[in-house]
């Protein structure tokens, strides 16, 4: 297969064959197809798109570029949840131990902060000693022993994605539905799953600002997962304000611990239970939606889910009881009166990064002690002088930072549009 011709065919809007995609990805991984040709192909895909069959083939080839986790026979179903990322999204920290308590096994390979969103691994690293660099063998051993693991990816998993993502990042080709689908699914399917649920977020704090694009991504992820033989469903969820109340390392870890005893904020707990229900039903581990919900809530209320988090953290070298310091608290208030019409959640994420709670450059150290607490939600009525957020800041809070936070809140007269947290569900697991 001539790579130039394959690029030209995609540039001209044709569908690529299985052989063309396989030859291109394999050539790229083996160094026979140079970065400039892969960059041109990424741009052709970005502009022309791919159908579901092409996207599934691209995913399969990227998956086959590396190793997949192998499980012993007759062990419980393996499941995972992946979120496209949002501000204050800590559902993974609750869901992994919770599902393990419900008899499933969760080999969760998670990521670091991307853009303004915080990463699950970064939040877990607020726990002293916690390791996020397990080898595939350590992952498998821990999952079979404890029931869950949350760790980073390794060089062995989908190396084609790592190589391609680095090019996409610098060639303006990240925001492409087929390329994102293949990137996410090649890593998730390497976990050897029996069921997968995706939380596709849209809104001011999400990677996907447009509802149409988020919907297209959600449907594409579901189509590819199912085509590759893994029962996959997705929830399209609102990310126009932070999920829960806390944004930052230690504060989100603390909120997750509260959630694991059933005492988390309502929106966070609603999403945890909805995503958990999808997986229990898809994996055939619950007789019905009601059964799934009841079991999830029972495990939270019993305290067993929190015990499971302790067990997971200990297995990964951490101590959940060790002190997790919190920076000094100060308050940002509003000068206005009215309704909170909208919140720029991304701006709040950026404020946390500004305080040192995220990275501005690759390799930056994260200060887990900083963050913020939301004191208001969209639709609340506020008075002049009313606090909007508590900041936890290691340095004196500058006027610039205070302004950044205040500008995240649009306060006016018109009642905000009521939006459900879970807008749509895609896929066929039988959850009604
Ligand atoms: N996350 C990924 O893993 N890949 C993408 O392409 C975008 C977000």
XYZ file of C-alpha atoms and ligand atoms in Angstrom:
440
model
C 0.000 0.000 0.000
C 1.389 3.401 -0.995
C 0.953 5.797 1.962
C 0.692 8.857 -0.308
C -2.220 7.272 -2.161
C -3.940 6.326 1.090
C -3.635 9.936 2.315
C -4.981 11.188 -1.042
C -7.971 8.823 -0.853
C -8.915 10.103 2.598
C -8.265 13.709 1.508
C -10.728 13.166 -1.353
C -13.401 11.839 0.990
C -13.219 8.094 0.303
C -13.641 5.410 2.952
C -10.415 3.562 3.679
C -10.303 -0.225 3.576
C -9.301 -2.420 6.498
C -5.971 -3.187 4.731
C -5.193 0.463 4.096
C -5.790 1.390 7.739
C -3.805 -1.600 9.029
C -0.856 -0.872 6.736
C -0.845 2.807 7.672
C -0.937 2.324 11.455
C 1.566 -0.545 11.425
C 3.909 1.421 9.154
C 3.678 4.424 11.475
C 4.406 2.404 14.642
C 7.338 0.623 12.973
C 8.804 3.958 11.827
C 8.325 3.223 8.101
C 5.682 5.926 7.732
C 7.211 9.215 8.908
C 5.527 11.727 11.219
C 4.792 14.128 8.324
C 2.707 11.532 6.503
C 0.832 10.555 9.661
C 0.205 14.262 10.360
C -1.243 14.685 6.864
C -3.428 11.618 7.410
C -4.626 12.981 10.779
C -5.616 16.237 9.076
C -7.373 14.369 6.248
C -9.332 12.370 8.857
C -10.035 15.563 10.805
C -11.497 17.244 7.706
C -13.223 14.259 6.038
C -14.184 12.126 9.045
C -14.485 8.346 9.149
C -17.483 6.021 9.165
C -18.036 3.605 12.097
C -16.305 0.709 10.305
C -13.202 2.784 9.579
C -13.129 4.132 13.137
C -13.438 0.604 14.545
C -10.595 -0.559 12.289
C -8.382 2.351 13.358
C -9.178 1.517 16.993
C -8.391 -2.175 16.467
C -5.028 -1.406 14.882
C -4.081 1.037 17.637
C -5.128 -1.525 20.259
C -3.093 -4.261 18.518
C 0.000 -2.026 18.559
C 0.408 -2.947 22.233
C -0.475 -5.429 24.923
C -3.902 -6.270 26.390
C -4.516 -7.316 29.975
C -5.131 -11.055 30.353
C -7.430 -12.419 33.032
C -7.628 -15.789 34.737
C -10.569 -17.987 33.759
C -13.711 -17.964 35.907
C -13.076 -14.592 37.555
C -15.751 -11.878 37.934
C -16.646 -9.628 34.964
C -14.174 -6.824 34.256
C -15.753 -3.389 33.816
C -14.658 0.217 33.533
C -15.958 3.745 33.201
C -14.286 6.467 31.173
C -15.109 10.154 31.339
C -14.132 12.670 28.692
C -13.248 14.934 31.623
C -14.780 17.796 33.504
C -14.241 20.207 36.379
C -14.706 18.546 39.778
C -15.339 15.140 38.185
C -14.364 12.623 40.846
C -16.801 9.823 39.935
C -13.996 7.312 39.189
C -12.664 7.600 42.754
C -16.051 6.479 44.087
C -17.129 4.124 41.337
C -14.094 1.811 41.193
C -14.250 0.640 44.851
C -18.064 0.712 44.800
C -18.288 -1.653 41.813
C -15.671 -3.938 43.363
C -17.989 -4.240 46.392
C -20.803 -5.253 44.023
C -18.802 -8.253 42.789
C -17.296 -6.739 39.620
C -13.591 -6.199 38.951
C -12.339 -2.817 37.794
C -8.996 -2.459 35.968
C -9.156 1.320 35.570
C -6.386 2.933 33.549
C -6.808 6.614 34.154
C -5.306 9.890 33.021
C -3.814 13.141 34.234
C -5.304 16.614 33.938
C -6.000 17.731 30.376
C -6.608 21.429 29.713
C -8.532 22.890 32.650
C -9.814 19.534 33.892
C -8.215 17.689 36.769
C -6.986 14.111 36.306
C -7.982 11.153 38.479
C -4.318 10.150 38.908
C -3.364 13.634 40.074
C -6.162 13.568 42.673
C -5.087 10.141 43.946
C -1.548 11.432 44.325
C -2.801 13.749 47.085
C -2.675 10.531 49.163
C 0.833 10.136 50.603
C 2.678 7.175 49.049
C 0.047 6.322 46.398
C 1.578 4.693 43.288
C 0.100 5.285 39.819
C 2.828 3.505 37.824
C 1.850 -0.150 38.161
C 3.037 -2.617 35.514
C 0.392 -4.602 33.589
C 1.234 -7.644 35.751
C 0.834 -5.627 38.982
C -2.500 -4.282 37.686
C -3.824 -7.774 36.975
C -2.610 -9.169 40.325
C -4.228 -6.309 42.252
C -7.537 -6.507 40.373
C -7.814 -10.237 41.076
C -6.805 -9.784 44.739
C -8.564 -6.518 45.701
C -11.202 -6.087 42.978
C -10.060 -2.710 41.671
C -7.072 -0.657 40.619
C -6.707 2.915 39.372
C -3.363 3.496 37.713
C -1.702 5.237 34.768
C -1.148 3.850 31.298
C 2.132 2.126 30.471
C 4.445 2.068 27.448
C 3.073 -1.363 26.587
C -0.556 -0.205 26.182
C -1.586 1.205 22.762
C 1.805 2.761 21.870
C 0.307 3.878 18.530
C -1.991 6.219 20.458
C 0.847 7.821 22.382
C 2.785 8.439 19.168
C -0.242 9.718 17.250
C -1.543 11.870 20.129
C 1.807 13.695 20.302
C 1.401 14.624 16.624
C -2.284 15.570 16.964
C -1.437 17.834 19.859
C 0.810 19.999 17.651
C -1.079 19.754 14.333
C -4.499 21.035 15.476
C -6.105 17.627 14.962
C -7.171 16.737 18.515
C -10.869 17.654 18.226
C -11.845 14.978 15.694
C -14.556 12.462 16.628
C -12.937 9.404 14.925
C -9.464 10.253 16.232
C -10.709 10.808 19.803
C -12.776 7.622 19.592
C -9.825 5.497 18.455
C -7.552 7.117 21.051
C -9.892 6.515 23.998
C -11.171 3.103 22.930
C -7.783 1.610 22.029
C -6.652 2.235 25.624
C -9.923 1.142 27.272
C -10.284 -2.041 25.198
C -6.707 -2.999 26.126
C -8.078 -3.621 29.639
C -9.835 -6.812 28.441
C -13.295 -5.631 29.517
C -16.692 -7.333 29.680
C -18.553 -3.994 29.829
C -17.739 -0.308 29.486
C -19.655 2.883 30.223
C -18.638 6.289 28.935
C -19.465 9.589 30.546
C -19.376 12.072 27.676
C -19.527 15.585 29.018
C -20.538 18.714 27.226
C -20.576 22.339 28.324
C -18.406 25.126 29.645
C -16.190 22.813 31.704
C -15.942 20.021 29.136
C -13.574 19.225 26.327
C -16.626 19.261 24.014
C -18.256 22.688 24.210
C -20.842 21.821 21.583
C -23.721 19.480 22.383
C -23.807 18.195 18.780
C -20.134 17.229 18.849
C -20.481 15.594 22.284
C -23.471 13.603 21.021
C -21.558 12.522 17.913
C -18.595 11.448 20.061
C -20.837 9.540 22.443
C -22.503 7.616 19.598
C -19.164 6.917 17.942
C -17.640 5.538 21.177
C -20.664 3.302 21.743
C -20.667 2.033 18.138
C -16.967 1.147 18.215
C -17.123 -0.517 21.658
C -20.040 -2.719 20.625
C -18.511 -3.477 17.219
C -15.382 -4.665 19.038
C -17.467 -7.022 21.151
C -17.571 -5.101 24.449
C -21.078 -4.126 25.618
C -20.768 -0.340 25.720
C -23.186 2.382 26.725
C -22.727 6.117 27.250
C -24.348 8.890 29.236
C -24.247 12.394 27.797
C -23.935 14.602 30.881
C -24.022 18.298 31.681
C -20.701 19.980 32.534
C -21.827 23.598 32.678
C -20.880 23.813 36.350
C -18.474 21.761 38.480
C -19.656 18.295 39.503
C -20.095 18.212 43.272
C -18.783 21.140 45.311
C -15.025 20.647 45.335
C -12.350 21.281 42.708
C -8.708 20.424 43.449
C -6.597 17.525 44.738
C -7.118 17.035 48.478
C -10.576 18.624 48.492
C -11.817 16.275 45.764
C -10.292 13.280 47.521
C -12.097 14.331 50.717
C -15.385 14.772 48.832
C -14.956 11.304 47.321
C -14.442 9.796 50.771
C -17.706 11.465 51.870
C -19.370 10.109 48.707
C -18.219 6.588 49.538
C -20.394 6.614 52.627
C -23.341 7.986 50.632
C -22.822 11.554 51.895
C -21.670 13.220 48.693
C -23.466 16.083 46.944
C -26.667 15.043 45.139
C -25.409 15.606 41.575
C -22.245 13.592 42.146
C -24.110 10.716 43.776
C -26.759 10.702 41.045
C -24.068 10.282 38.407
C -22.161 7.626 40.372
C -25.307 5.530 40.755
C -26.364 6.032 37.105
C -22.950 4.987 35.742
C -22.713 2.074 38.173
C -26.191 0.894 37.161
C -25.148 0.861 33.494
C -22.209 -1.400 34.283
C -24.012 -3.788 36.647
C -26.742 -4.317 34.045
C -24.385 -4.505 31.001
C -22.142 -7.028 32.771
C -25.168 -9.153 33.679
C -24.400 -8.717 37.373
C -27.788 -7.230 38.299
C -31.215 -8.660 37.538
C -32.744 -5.256 36.808
C -32.114 -1.534 36.969
C -33.827 -1.364 40.369
C -31.722 -4.235 41.661
C -28.537 -2.499 40.456
C -29.447 0.816 42.089
C -30.419 -0.834 45.357
C -27.126 -2.737 45.534
C -25.049 0.359 44.806
C -26.845 2.403 47.454
C -26.588 -0.456 50.005
C -22.825 -0.738 49.483
C -22.409 3.011 49.937
C -24.555 3.153 53.074
C -22.890 0.108 54.654
C -19.414 1.718 54.634
C -18.030 -1.277 52.676
C -17.270 0.875 49.617
C -15.086 3.161 51.738
C -13.320 0.126 53.225
C -12.627 -1.035 49.662
C -11.025 2.315 48.813
C -8.785 1.916 51.882
C -7.838 -1.539 50.629
C -7.082 -0.298 47.106
C -5.008 2.632 48.360
C -3.017 0.356 50.688
C -2.359 -2.109 47.844
C -0.928 0.792 45.842
C 1.394 1.922 48.638
C -0.734 4.783 50.017
C -2.333 5.565 53.358
C -5.804 7.098 53.193
C -5.628 7.988 56.913
C -2.400 10.003 56.583
C -2.994 13.781 56.837
C -3.737 15.508 53.535
C -2.935 19.175 54.153
C -5.286 21.910 52.946
C -4.091 25.437 52.072
C -5.477 28.557 53.798
C -9.132 29.371 53.127
C -10.393 32.699 51.794
C -13.665 33.770 50.230
C -14.628 35.325 46.893
C -17.957 37.165 47.029
C -20.167 38.869 44.471
C -20.982 42.592 44.305
C -24.185 41.891 42.353
C -27.747 40.870 43.044
C -29.642 38.404 40.878
C -29.744 34.843 39.658
C -26.721 32.776 38.730
C -27.504 32.443 35.005
C -24.400 30.557 33.973
C -20.991 29.479 35.233
C -17.826 29.248 33.174
C -16.576 26.034 34.737
C -13.423 26.045 32.630
C -12.448 29.385 34.159
C -12.782 27.862 37.630
C -10.550 24.975 36.549
C -8.028 27.497 35.261
C -8.187 29.348 38.599
C -7.193 26.130 40.388
C -4.309 25.677 37.922
C -3.322 29.304 38.587
C -3.101 28.483 42.311
C -0.737 25.582 41.529
C -3.368 22.826 41.529
C -2.720 21.844 37.895
C -0.001 21.977 35.262
C 0.822 24.890 32.990
C 3.712 22.967 31.456
C 4.471 19.291 31.077
C 6.209 18.049 34.217
C 4.984 20.858 36.543
C 4.571 19.709 40.169
C 0.974 19.865 41.429
C 0.123 21.396 44.812
C -2.624 19.082 46.089
C -3.433 21.366 49.035
C -5.037 24.057 46.839
C -8.521 24.133 45.337
C -11.940 25.647 45.690
C -15.364 24.950 47.104
C -18.496 26.030 45.228
C -21.009 27.780 47.466
C -23.626 28.472 44.773
C -25.132 26.655 41.777
C -26.818 27.775 38.562
C -30.286 29.107 39.394
C -29.414 30.310 42.933
C -30.373 33.851 43.941
C -27.461 35.901 45.296
C -27.180 39.220 47.170
C -24.320 41.752 47.099
C -21.556 40.560 49.412
C -22.645 36.913 49.250
C -19.766 34.406 49.041
C -19.549 32.483 45.741
C -16.613 30.217 46.489
C -14.064 29.399 49.165
C -10.546 29.331 47.772
C -7.826 27.174 49.311
C -4.661 28.996 48.273
C -1.044 28.505 49.289
C -0.144 32.108 48.287
C -1.995 35.372 49.040
C -4.965 35.596 46.644
C -4.180 38.188 43.945
C -6.735 40.618 42.482
C -6.240 38.861 39.152
C -7.190 35.477 40.584
C -10.157 36.947 42.436
C -11.294 38.571 39.144
C -10.869 35.299 37.250
C -13.148 33.536 39.728
C -15.738 36.352 39.855
C -15.924 36.505 36.058
C -16.799 32.800 35.959
C -20.258 33.681 37.322
C -22.813 35.405 35.088
C -25.385 37.013 37.369
C -28.550 38.464 35.847
C -32.326 38.599 35.976
C -33.322 35.758 33.713
C -33.846 32.399 35.320
C -31.315 29.923 34.009
C -32.554 27.167 31.749
C -33.129 24.013 33.850
C -30.993 21.238 32.441
C -30.928 17.681 33.671
C -27.529 16.336 34.731
C -27.985 13.305 32.464
C -29.189 14.533 29.106
C -29.191 11.385 27.007
C -28.136 7.780 27.104
C -26.720 5.885 24.154
C -26.411 2.116 23.779
C -28.490 -0.965 24.340
C -27.666 -2.597 27.678
C -31.285 -2.790 28.784
C -31.163 0.120 31.258
C -34.453 1.958 30.736
N -8.510 11.786 25.580
C -7.828 10.798 24.943
O -7.402 9.823 25.537
N -7.632 10.935 23.615
C -8.082 11.976 22.906
O -7.891 12.002 21.712
C -8.784 12.994 23.592
C -8.990 12.865 24.937
